[in-house]
PDB file of C-alpha atoms in Angstrom:
ATOM      1  CA  UNK A  76     -15.563  15.925   6.635  1.00 62.00           C
ATOM      2  CA  UNK A  77     -15.936  16.036  10.405  1.00 63.00           C
ATOM      3  CA  UNK A  78     -14.335  18.741  12.531  1.00 62.00           C
ATOM      4  CA  UNK A  79     -10.802  17.862  13.557  1.00 67.00           C
ATOM      5  CA  UNK A  80     -10.353  15.330  10.740  1.00 75.00           C
ATOM      6  CA  UNK A  81      -7.172  15.517   8.638  1.00 77.00           C
ATOM      7  CA  UNK A  82      -7.581  17.667   5.531  1.00 92.00           C
ATOM      8  CA  UNK A  83      -4.230  17.549   3.729  1.00 98.00           C
ATOM      9  CA  UNK A  84      -3.369  14.668   1.407  1.00 98.00           C
ATOM     10  CA  UNK A  85      -0.153  13.751  -0.385  1.00 99.00           C
ATOM     11  CA  UNK A  86      -0.510  11.311  -3.277  1.00 99.00           C
ATOM     12  CA  UNK A  87       2.948   9.777  -3.767  1.00 99.00           C
ATOM     13  CA  UNK A  88       3.647   7.909  -7.006  1.00 99.00           C
ATOM     14  CA  UNK A  89       7.034   6.352  -7.891  1.00 98.00           C
ATOM     15  CA  UNK A  90       7.830   6.396 -11.592  1.00 98.00           C
ATOM     16  CA  UNK A  91      10.574   4.844 -13.706  1.00 97.00           C
ATOM     17  CA  UNK A  92      10.294   5.543 -17.442  1.00 97.00           C
ATOM     18  CA  UNK A  93       6.521   6.019 -17.292  1.00 97.00           C
ATOM     19  CA  UNK A  94       6.116   8.986 -19.668  1.00 97.00           C
ATOM     20  CA  UNK A  95       3.756   6.906 -21.807  1.00 96.00           C
ATOM     21  CA  UNK A  96       1.359   6.513 -18.872  1.00 97.00           C
ATOM     22  CA  UNK A  97       1.752   9.923 -17.257  1.00 98.00           C
ATOM     23  CA  UNK A  98      -1.067  11.800 -19.075  1.00 98.00           C
ATOM     24  CA  UNK A  99      -3.647   9.098 -18.292  1.00 98.00           C
ATOM     25  CA  UNK A 100      -2.362   8.768 -14.734  1.00 98.00           C
ATOM     26  CA  UNK A 101      -2.669  12.474 -13.957  1.00 98.00           C
ATOM     27  CA  UNK A 102      -6.038  12.746 -15.706  1.00 98.00           C
ATOM     28  CA  UNK A 103      -7.351   9.825 -13.651  1.00 98.00           C
ATOM     29  CA  UNK A 104      -6.638  11.351 -10.248  1.00 99.00           C
ATOM     30  CA  UNK A 105      -9.947  12.491  -8.685  1.00 98.00           C
ATOM     31  CA  UNK A 106      -8.596  15.887  -7.647  1.00 98.00           C
ATOM     32  CA  UNK A 107     -11.875  17.720  -8.215  1.00 98.00           C
ATOM     33  CA  UNK A 108     -13.870  15.258  -6.135  1.00 98.00           C
ATOM     34  CA  UNK A 109     -11.282  15.288  -3.371  1.00 98.00           C
ATOM     35  CA  UNK A 110     -11.277  19.081  -3.329  1.00 97.00           C
ATOM     36  CA  UNK A 111     -15.063  19.148  -3.083  1.00 97.00           C
ATOM     37  CA  UNK A 112     -14.795  16.841  -0.066  1.00 96.00           C
ATOM     38  CA  UNK A 113     -12.471  19.298   1.669  1.00 97.00           C
ATOM     39  CA  UNK A 114      -9.094  17.747   0.877  1.00 98.00           C
ATOM     40  CA  UNK A 115      -6.092  19.957   0.085  1.00 98.00           C
ATOM     41  CA  UNK A 116      -4.132  17.674  -2.252  1.00 98.00           C
ATOM     42  CA  UNK A 117      -0.546  17.597  -3.477  1.00 98.00           C
ATOM     43  CA  UNK A 118       0.572  15.081  -6.091  1.00 99.00           C
ATOM     44  CA  UNK A 119       4.190  13.947  -5.770  1.00 99.00           C
ATOM     45  CA  UNK A 120       5.736  11.966  -8.605  1.00 99.00           C
ATOM     46  CA  UNK A 121       9.107  10.495  -7.658  1.00 99.00           C
ATOM     47  CA  UNK A 122      11.237  10.316 -10.794  1.00 98.00           C
ATOM     48  CA  UNK A 123      13.452   7.308 -10.158  1.00 98.00           C
ATOM     49  CA  UNK A 124      16.243   8.145 -12.646  1.00 97.00           C
ATOM     50  CA  UNK A 125      13.979   7.888 -15.687  1.00 98.00           C
ATOM     51  CA  UNK A 126      15.483   8.249 -19.148  1.00 97.00           C
ATOM     52  CA  UNK A 127      12.323   9.145 -21.076  1.00 97.00           C
ATOM     53  CA  UNK A 128      11.393  12.553 -19.666  1.00 98.00           C
ATOM     54  CA  UNK A 129       8.954  11.190 -17.073  1.00 98.00           C
ATOM     55  CA  UNK A 130       9.821  13.880 -14.533  1.00 98.00           C
ATOM     56  CA  UNK A 131       9.532  16.792 -16.954  1.00 98.00           C
ATOM     57  CA  UNK A 132       6.186  15.562 -18.227  1.00 98.00           C
ATOM     58  CA  UNK A 133       4.815  15.003 -14.725  1.00 99.00           C
ATOM     59  CA  UNK A 134       5.877  18.526 -13.772  1.00 98.00           C
ATOM     60  CA  UNK A 135       4.205  19.965 -16.870  1.00 98.00           C
ATOM     61  CA  UNK A 136       1.004  18.130 -15.928  1.00 98.00           C
ATOM     62  CA  UNK A 137       0.943  19.748 -12.486  1.00 98.00           C
ATOM     63  CA  UNK A 138       2.737  17.291 -10.213  1.00 99.00           C
ATOM     64  CA  UNK A 139       5.460  18.112  -7.738  1.00 98.00           C
ATOM     65  CA  UNK A 140       8.459  16.095  -8.896  1.00 99.00           C
ATOM     66  CA  UNK A 141      10.998  14.634  -6.473  1.00 98.00           C
ATOM     67  CA  UNK A 142      14.175  13.355  -8.106  1.00 98.00           C
ATOM     68  CA  UNK A 143      15.537  10.097  -6.672  1.00 98.00           C
ATOM     69  CA  UNK A 144      18.701   9.099  -8.561  1.00 98.00           C
ATOM     70  CA  UNK A 145      19.098   5.849  -6.597  1.00 98.00           C
ATOM     71  CA  UNK A 146      16.896   3.399  -8.418  1.00 97.00           C
ATOM     72  CA  UNK A 147      14.598   1.118  -6.481  1.00 96.00           C
ATOM     73  CA  UNK A 148      10.931   1.014  -5.519  1.00 97.00           C
ATOM     74  CA  UNK A 149      11.729   1.479  -1.840  1.00 97.00           C
ATOM     75  CA  UNK A 150      14.242   4.240  -2.504  1.00 98.00           C
ATOM     76  CA  UNK A 151      11.642   6.119  -4.530  1.00 98.00           C
ATOM     77  CA  UNK A 152       8.933   5.810  -1.901  1.00 98.00           C
ATOM     78  CA  UNK A 153      11.245   6.827   0.946  1.00 98.00           C
ATOM     79  CA  UNK A 154      12.165  10.018  -0.932  1.00 98.00           C
ATOM     80  CA  UNK A 155       8.520  10.756  -1.684  1.00 98.00           C
ATOM     81  CA  UNK A 156       7.337  10.177   1.872  1.00 98.00           C
ATOM     82  CA  UNK A 157      10.063  12.396   3.277  1.00 97.00           C
ATOM     83  CA  UNK A 158       8.968  15.183   0.916  1.00 98.00           C
ATOM     84  CA  UNK A 159       5.243  14.763   1.592  1.00 98.00           C
ATOM     85  CA  UNK A 160       3.490  17.530   3.542  1.00 97.00           C
ATOM     86  CA  UNK A 161       0.042  15.977   3.892  1.00 98.00           C
ATOM     87  CA  UNK A 162      -1.434  14.638   7.113  1.00 97.00           C
ATOM     88  CA  UNK A 163      -2.423  11.590   5.049  1.00 98.00           C
ATOM     89  CA  UNK A 164      -0.284   9.833   2.432  1.00 99.00           C
ATOM     90  CA  UNK A 165      -1.777   7.752  -0.393  1.00 99.00           C
ATOM     91  CA  UNK A 166       0.237   5.643  -2.811  1.00 99.00           C
ATOM     92  CA  UNK A 167      -0.033   3.767  -6.065  1.00 98.00           C
ATOM     93  CA  UNK A 168       2.076   2.896  -9.085  1.00 97.00           C
ATOM     94  CA  UNK A 169       2.368   4.982 -12.244  1.00 97.00           C
ATOM     95  CA  UNK A 170       1.509   2.038 -14.503  1.00 95.00           C
ATOM     96  CA  UNK A 171      -2.300   2.546 -14.338  1.00 95.00           C
ATOM     97  CA  UNK A 172      -2.918  -0.701 -12.432  1.00 93.00           C
ATOM     98  CA  UNK A 173      -4.299   0.909  -9.259  1.00 95.00           C
ATOM     99  CA  UNK A 174      -7.757   2.557  -8.995  1.00 95.00           C
ATOM    100  CA  UNK A 175      -6.903   6.094  -7.914  1.00 98.00           C
ATOM    101  CA  UNK A 176     -10.525   6.983  -8.676  1.00 97.00           C
ATOM    102  CA  UNK A 177     -11.431   5.051  -5.501  1.00 97.00           C
ATOM    103  CA  UNK A 178      -9.362   7.340  -3.295  1.00 98.00           C
ATOM    104  CA  UNK A 179     -12.370   9.232  -1.862  1.00 98.00           C
ATOM    105  CA  UNK A 180     -13.853   5.967  -0.584  1.00 97.00           C
ATOM    106  CA  UNK A 181     -10.526   4.655   0.689  1.00 98.00           C
ATOM    107  CA  UNK A 182      -9.905   7.901   2.562  1.00 98.00           C
ATOM    108  CA  UNK A 183     -13.344   7.631   4.112  1.00 97.00           C
ATOM    109  CA  UNK A 184     -12.462   4.111   5.302  1.00 96.00           C
ATOM    110  CA  UNK A 185      -9.293   5.422   6.913  1.00 97.00           C
ATOM    111  CA  UNK A 186     -10.645   8.586   8.531  1.00 96.00           C
ATOM    112  CA  UNK A 187     -14.128   7.461   9.574  1.00 95.00           C
ATOM    113  CA  UNK A 188     -12.826   4.080  10.721  1.00 95.00           C
ATOM    114  CA  UNK A 189     -10.080   5.518  12.905  1.00 95.00           C
ATOM    115  CA  UNK A 190      -7.515   3.489  10.960  1.00 98.00           C
ATOM    116  CA  UNK A 191      -3.786   4.289  10.949  1.00 98.00           C
ATOM    117  CA  UNK A 192      -2.689   2.192   7.977  1.00 98.00           C
ATOM    118  CA  UNK A 193      -5.023   1.033   5.209  1.00 98.00           C
ATOM    119  CA  UNK A 194      -3.787  -1.378   2.574  1.00 98.00           C
ATOM    120  CA  UNK A 195      -5.493  -3.050  -0.358  1.00 97.00           C
ATOM    121  CA  UNK A 196      -6.055  -6.591  -1.584  1.00 94.00           C
ATOM    122  CA  UNK A 197      -5.706  -7.223  -5.323  1.00 91.00           C
ATOM    123  CA  UNK A 198      -6.058 -11.000  -5.074  1.00 85.00           C
ATOM    124  CA  UNK A 199      -9.642 -11.266  -3.834  1.00 77.00           C
ATOM    125  CA  UNK A 200     -11.002  -9.688  -7.029  1.00 68.00           C
ATOM    126  CA  UNK A 201      -8.153 -10.575  -9.358  1.00 63.00           C
ATOM    127  CA  UNK A 202      -8.380  -9.602 -13.016  1.00 67.00           C
ATOM    128  CA  UNK A 203      -6.743 -12.299 -15.137  1.00 65.00           C
ATOM    129  CA  UNK A 204      -5.730  -9.701 -17.728  1.00 69.00           C
ATOM    130  CA  UNK A 205      -3.933  -7.672 -15.051  1.00 72.00           C
ATOM    131  CA  UNK A 206      -2.130 -10.423 -13.158  1.00 76.00           C
ATOM    132  CA  UNK A 207      -0.774 -13.604 -14.708  1.00 74.00           C
ATOM    133  CA  UNK A 208      -1.468 -16.862 -12.912  1.00 78.00           C
ATOM    134  CA  UNK A 209       2.214 -17.261 -12.049  1.00 74.00           C
ATOM    135  CA  UNK A 210       2.261 -13.804 -10.445  1.00 77.00           C
ATOM    136  CA  UNK A 211      -0.925 -14.508  -8.516  1.00 81.00           C
ATOM    137  CA  UNK A 212       0.569 -17.739  -7.168  1.00 85.00           C
ATOM    138  CA  UNK A 213       3.808 -15.984  -6.236  1.00 86.00           C
ATOM    139  CA  UNK A 214       1.902 -13.216  -4.457  1.00 84.00           C
ATOM    140  CA  UNK A 215      -0.184 -15.774  -2.581  1.00 88.00           C
ATOM    141  CA  UNK A 216       2.934 -17.664  -1.454  1.00 92.00           C
ATOM    142  CA  UNK A 217       4.668 -14.511  -0.224  1.00 89.00           C
ATOM    143  CA  UNK A 218       1.512 -13.376   1.565  1.00 92.00           C
ATOM    144  CA  UNK A 219       1.137 -16.768   3.258  1.00 91.00           C
ATOM    145  CA  UNK A 220       4.743 -16.707   4.463  1.00 92.00           C
ATOM    146  CA  UNK A 221       4.295 -13.123   5.643  1.00 90.00           C
ATOM    147  CA  UNK A 222       1.220 -14.042   7.689  1.00 93.00           C
ATOM    148  CA  UNK A 223       2.989 -17.031   9.218  1.00 94.00           C
ATOM    149  CA  UNK A 224       6.088 -15.063  10.192  1.00 95.00           C
ATOM    150  CA  UNK A 225       4.405 -11.915  11.482  1.00 93.00           C
ATOM    151  CA  UNK A 226       1.052 -13.237  12.676  1.00 92.00           C
ATOM    152  CA  UNK A 227      -0.761 -10.674  10.558  1.00 92.00           C
ATOM    153  CA  UNK A 228      -3.921 -11.126   8.509  1.00 89.00           C
ATOM    154  CA  UNK A 229      -3.008  -9.293   5.301  1.00 95.00           C
ATOM    155  CA  UNK A 230      -4.201 -11.318   2.317  1.00 94.00           C
ATOM    156  CA  UNK A 231      -2.061  -9.382  -0.165  1.00 95.00           C
ATOM    157  CA  UNK A 232       1.345  -8.507   1.242  1.00 94.00           C
ATOM    158  CA  UNK A 233       2.576  -7.207  -2.122  1.00 93.00           C
ATOM    159  CA  UNK A 234      -0.112  -4.652  -2.968  1.00 95.00           C
ATOM    160  CA  UNK A 235       1.288  -1.207  -3.772  1.00 96.00           C
ATOM    161  CA  UNK A 236      -1.726   0.923  -2.846  1.00 98.00           C
ATOM    162  CA  UNK A 237      -1.777   2.132   0.758  1.00 98.00           C
ATOM    163  CA  UNK A 238      -3.289   5.078   2.611  1.00 99.00           C
ATOM    164  CA  UNK A 239      -1.860   5.989   5.982  1.00 98.00           C
ATOM    165  CA  UNK A 240      -1.266   8.807   8.428  1.00 98.00           C
ATOM    166  CA  UNK A 241       2.055  10.569   7.925  1.00 96.00           C
ATOM    167  CA  UNK A 242       2.870  10.093  11.613  1.00 95.00           C
ATOM    168  CA  UNK A 243       2.957   6.336  10.936  1.00 97.00           C
ATOM    169  CA  UNK A 244       5.847   6.679   8.493  1.00 96.00           C
ATOM    170  CA  UNK A 245       8.031   8.482  11.028  1.00 92.00           C
ATOM    171  CA  UNK A 246       7.520   5.588  13.454  1.00 92.00           C
ATOM    172  CA  UNK A 247       8.558   2.777  11.101  1.00 94.00           C
ATOM    173  CA  UNK A 248      11.940   1.213  10.403  1.00 93.00           C
ATOM    174  CA  UNK A 249      11.610   0.319   6.717  1.00 95.00           C
ATOM    175  CA  UNK A 250      14.910  -0.451   4.999  1.00 94.00           C
ATOM    176  CA  UNK A 251      14.200  -2.254   1.715  1.00 95.00           C
ATOM    177  CA  UNK A 252      15.463  -0.295  -1.313  1.00 96.00           C
ATOM    178  CA  UNK A 253      13.494  -2.373  -3.800  1.00 95.00           C
ATOM    179  CA  UNK A 254      10.177  -4.164  -4.251  1.00 94.00           C
ATOM    180  CA  UNK A 255      10.276  -5.724  -0.765  1.00 95.00           C
ATOM    181  CA  UNK A 256       9.457  -2.256   0.582  1.00 97.00           C
ATOM    182  CA  UNK A 257       5.770  -3.028  -0.011  1.00 96.00           C
ATOM    183  CA  UNK A 258       5.637  -6.019   2.326  1.00 95.00           C
ATOM    184  CA  UNK A 259       8.019  -4.434   4.827  1.00 96.00           C
ATOM    185  CA  UNK A 260       5.959  -1.282   5.390  1.00 97.00           C
ATOM    186  CA  UNK A 261       2.856  -3.392   6.073  1.00 97.00           C
ATOM    187  CA  UNK A 262       4.640  -5.734   8.458  1.00 95.00           C
ATOM    188  CA  UNK A 263       6.295  -2.814  10.245  1.00 95.00           C
ATOM    189  CA  UNK A 264       2.952  -1.044  10.698  1.00 95.00           C
ATOM    190  CA  UNK A 265       1.539  -4.282  12.099  1.00 95.00           C
ATOM    191  CA  UNK A 266       4.456  -4.988  14.416  1.00 92.00           C
ATOM    192  CA  UNK A 267       4.492  -1.416  15.712  1.00 92.00           C
ATOM    193  CA  UNK A 268       0.900  -1.713  16.875  1.00 93.00           C
ATOM    194  CA  UNK A 269      -0.892   0.577  14.436  1.00 96.00           C
ATOM    195  CA  UNK A 270      -4.517  -0.112  13.613  1.00 97.00           C
ATOM    196  CA  UNK A 271      -4.578  -1.628  10.119  1.00 97.00           C
ATOM    197  CA  UNK A 272      -7.345  -2.337   7.638  1.00 97.00           C
ATOM    198  CA  UNK A 273      -7.322  -4.145   4.297  1.00 97.00           C
ATOM    199  CA  UNK A 274      -9.957  -3.657   1.582  1.00 96.00           C
ATOM    200  CA  UNK A 275     -10.319  -5.313  -1.835  1.00 94.00           C
ATOM    201  CA  UNK A 276      -9.718  -3.279  -4.976  1.00 93.00           C
ATOM    202  CA  UNK A 277      -9.895  -3.799  -8.706  1.00 90.00           C
ATOM    203  CA  UNK A 278      -6.393  -4.382 -10.095  1.00 89.00           C
ATOM    204  CA  UNK A 279      -6.210  -3.200 -13.694  1.00 86.00           C
ATOM    205  CA  UNK A 280      -4.069  -4.137 -16.720  1.00 82.00           C
ATOM    206  CA  UNK A 281      -0.738  -2.387 -16.895  1.00 81.00           C
ATOM    207  CA  UNK A 282      -0.023   0.398 -19.353  1.00 78.00           C
ATOM    208  CA  UNK A 283       3.364   0.423 -21.040  1.00 62.00           C
ATOM    209  CA  UNK A 284       6.304  -1.943 -20.606  1.00 64.00           C
ATOM    210  CA  UNK A 285       6.554  -4.423 -17.719  1.00 65.00           C
ATOM    211  CA  UNK A 286       9.719  -3.782 -15.704  1.00 61.00           C
ATOM    212  CA  UNK A 287       9.469  -6.401 -12.958  1.00 64.00           C
ATOM    213  CA  UNK A 288      11.614  -9.515 -12.864  1.00 67.00           C
ATOM    214  CA  UNK A 289       9.166 -11.841 -11.125  1.00 69.00           C
ATOM    215  CA  UNK A 290      11.660 -14.572 -10.205  1.00 77.00           C
ATOM    216  CA  UNK A 291      14.380 -12.248  -8.938  1.00 83.00           C
ATOM    217  CA  UNK A 292      11.987  -9.982  -7.055  1.00 80.00           C
ATOM    218  CA  UNK A 293      10.097 -12.935  -5.593  1.00 83.00           C
ATOM    219  CA  UNK A 294      13.241 -14.540  -4.186  1.00 87.00           C
ATOM    220  CA  UNK A 295      14.473 -11.197  -2.845  1.00 87.00           C
ATOM    221  CA  UNK A 296      11.139 -10.581  -1.148  1.00 86.00           C
ATOM    222  CA  UNK A 297      11.117 -14.059   0.370  1.00 89.00           C
ATOM    223  CA  UNK A 298      14.589 -13.552   1.828  1.00 88.00           C
ATOM    224  CA  UNK A 299      13.588 -10.136   3.173  1.00 88.00           C
ATOM    225  CA  UNK A 300      10.633 -11.606   5.064  1.00 87.00           C
ATOM    226  CA  UNK A 301      12.913 -13.870   7.086  1.00 90.00           C
ATOM    227  CA  UNK A 302      15.544 -11.165   7.575  1.00 88.00           C
ATOM    228  CA  UNK A 303      12.898  -8.727   8.806  1.00 91.00           C
ATOM    229  CA  UNK A 304      11.364 -11.264  11.164  1.00 90.00           C
ATOM    230  CA  UNK A 305      14.757 -12.002  12.722  1.00 90.00           C
ATOM    231  CA  UNK A 306      16.071  -8.438  12.625  1.00 87.00           C
ATOM    232  CA  UNK A 307      15.042  -7.408  16.119  1.00 70.00           C
ATOM    233  CA  UNK A 308      12.245  -8.091  18.577  1.00 45.00           C
ATOM    234  CA  UNK A 309       9.502  -5.495  18.941  1.00 47.00           C
ATOM    235  CA  UNK A 310       7.864  -5.046  22.334  1.00 46.00           C
ATOM    236  CA  UNK A 311       4.110  -4.820  21.859  1.00 35.00           C
ATOM    237  CA  UNK A 312       3.281  -5.909  25.406  1.00 37.00           C
ATOM    238  CA  UNK A 313       0.759  -3.143  25.889  1.00 39.00           C
ATOM    239  CA  UNK A 314      -0.734  -3.234  22.411  1.00 40.00           C
ATOM    240  CA  UNK A 315      -3.706  -5.112  20.992  1.00 40.00           C
ATOM    241  CA  UNK A 316      -4.111  -4.829  17.232  1.00 50.00           C
ATOM    242  CA  UNK A 317      -7.060  -4.959  14.895  1.00 52.00           C
ATOM    243  CA  UNK A 318      -6.773  -5.845  11.241  1.00 49.00           C
ATOM    244  CA  UNK A 319     -10.081  -5.195   9.540  1.00 50.00           C
ATOM    245  CA  UNK A 320     -10.511  -6.927   6.202  1.00 43.00           C
ATOM    246  CA  UNK A 321     -13.429  -6.587   3.831  1.00 44.00           C
ATOM    247  CA  UNK A 322     -12.084  -9.546   1.862  1.00 39.00           C
ATOM    248  CA  UNK A 323     -12.657 -13.177   2.703  1.00 32.00           C
ATOM    249  CA  UNK A 324     -10.200 -13.848   5.531  1.00 35.00           C
ATOM    250  CA  UNK A 325      -7.212 -16.090   4.969  1.00 35.00           C
ATOM    251  CA  UNK A 326      -6.832 -19.209   7.087  1.00 32.00           C
ATOM    252  CA  UNK A 327      -5.445 -18.198  10.451  1.00 36.00           C
ATOM    253  CA  UNK A 328      -1.747 -18.832  10.877  1.00 35.00           C
ATOM    254  CA  UNK A 329      -0.474 -20.317  14.137  1.00 30.00           C
ATOM    255  CA  UNK A 330       0.944 -16.959  15.203  1.00 29.00           C
ATOM    256  CA  UNK A 331      -2.312 -15.169  14.432  1.00 32.00           C
ATOM    257  CA  UNK A 332      -4.625 -17.602  16.171  1.00 29.00           C
ATOM    258  CA  UNK A 333      -2.748 -18.739  19.229  1.00 29.00           C
ATOM    259  CA  UNK A 334      -1.052 -16.994  22.092  1.00 28.00           C
ATOM    260  CA  UNK A 335       0.616 -13.628  22.256  1.00 29.00           C
ATOM    261  CA  UNK A 336       1.913 -11.430  19.498  1.00 31.00           C
ATOM    262  CA  UNK A 337       5.534 -11.020  18.482  1.00 30.00           C
ATOM    263  CA  UNK A 338       7.372  -9.653  21.467  1.00 33.00           C
ATOM    264  CA  UNK A 339       5.022 -11.263  23.977  1.00 34.00           C
ATOM    265  CA  UNK A 340       2.124  -8.823  23.666  1.00 36.00           C
ATOM    266  CA  UNK A 341      -1.629  -9.318  23.694  1.00 35.00           C
ATOM    267  CA  UNK A 342      -3.255 -11.601  21.088  1.00 34.00           C
ATOM    268  CA  UNK A 343      -4.170  -9.903  17.860  1.00 38.00           C
ATOM    269  CA  UNK A 344      -7.773  -9.879  16.716  1.00 33.00           C
ATOM    270  CA  UNK A 345      -8.991 -10.230  13.146  1.00 38.00           C
ATOM    271  CA  UNK A 346     -12.304  -8.556  12.403  1.00 37.00           C
ATOM    272  CA  UNK A 347     -14.078 -10.024   9.378  1.00 35.00           C
ATOM    273  CA  UNK A 348     -16.186  -7.570   7.373  1.00 37.00           C
ATOM    274  CA  UNK A 349     -17.201  -9.734   4.457  1.00 29.00           C
ATOM    275  CA  UNK A 350     -20.288  -7.534   4.184  1.00 32.00           C
ATOM    276  CA  UNK A 351     -18.354  -4.279   3.675  1.00 37.00           C
ATOM    277  CA  UNK A 352     -19.537  -0.888   4.827  1.00 39.00           C
ATOM    278  CA  UNK A 353     -18.121   0.617   1.647  1.00 41.00           C
ATOM    279  CA  UNK A 354     -20.548  -0.645  -0.969  1.00 34.00           C
ATOM    280  CA  UNK A 355     -18.982   1.643  -3.563  1.00 34.00           C
ATOM    281  CA  UNK A 356     -15.683  -0.179  -3.279  1.00 38.00           C
ATOM    282  CA  UNK A 357     -17.294  -3.544  -3.894  1.00 35.00           C
ATOM    283  CA  UNK A 358     -19.773  -2.540  -6.572  1.00 34.00           C
ATOM    284  CA  UNK A 359     -17.758  -1.881  -9.708  1.00 37.00           C
ATOM    285  CA  UNK A 360     -14.712  -4.108  -9.613  1.00 35.00           C
ATOM    286  CA  UNK A 361     -13.803  -7.173 -11.606  1.00 34.00           C
ATOM    287  CA  UNK A 362     -14.702 -10.347  -9.757  1.00 30.00           C
TER     288      UNK A 362
END
């Protein structure tokens, strides 16, 4: 790790009744590898009013447990981020779907690339066993609407694995208490002018019981996109943004390809890295 680079990492994981997955989740975190690379790591599990002993088990397995009695994906993450002490925050769900073993490579992308907010794309290398066709279509629709409304280039607006600098969180106005938090934090980071990058990951089959209500959450997320877009203008007049994607780029939306950004700022640029620098990220996933 280069001199002056961030060295403290908070891995924040929201959990609602995930005691069944907790041993495998904690065992799968690459803490030894991260330590050897110079990272001082804390693992924060946010117990979102679980009723199966999730918090107690996570604590016994070595995690710092933050109790969030107000249920909701966004509520859990907000509590975890506020408790995090690391210079860098990494996220992922407790259901074993996200590849925490790729964290060393994702952190390298963020730090060496001078990126503020790194998100991941599950759709480019989708695993049919992990994501039903109906969910993939719903995710694609929401991501398309998100790109059109915000002029961004994120292929997967719903992905729950992000790595970002803690200073980014303190600069964002993210309000969603539920699943829409995932799209809102990305769109806020984009609108606020932070340098963003998106890389493809392997999305894995879920462990345990599915808790999402796809129809309800999808409609809520769709409504939130429009509410967020209309909520208030953001002045990015002096900002030019880069979104760097190692996935095949989505068709450019009118806002992304023509004219100024939201708020009248400079045009945004999309940098296509279909030949990724991070060969390790692209070498062992499910295509």
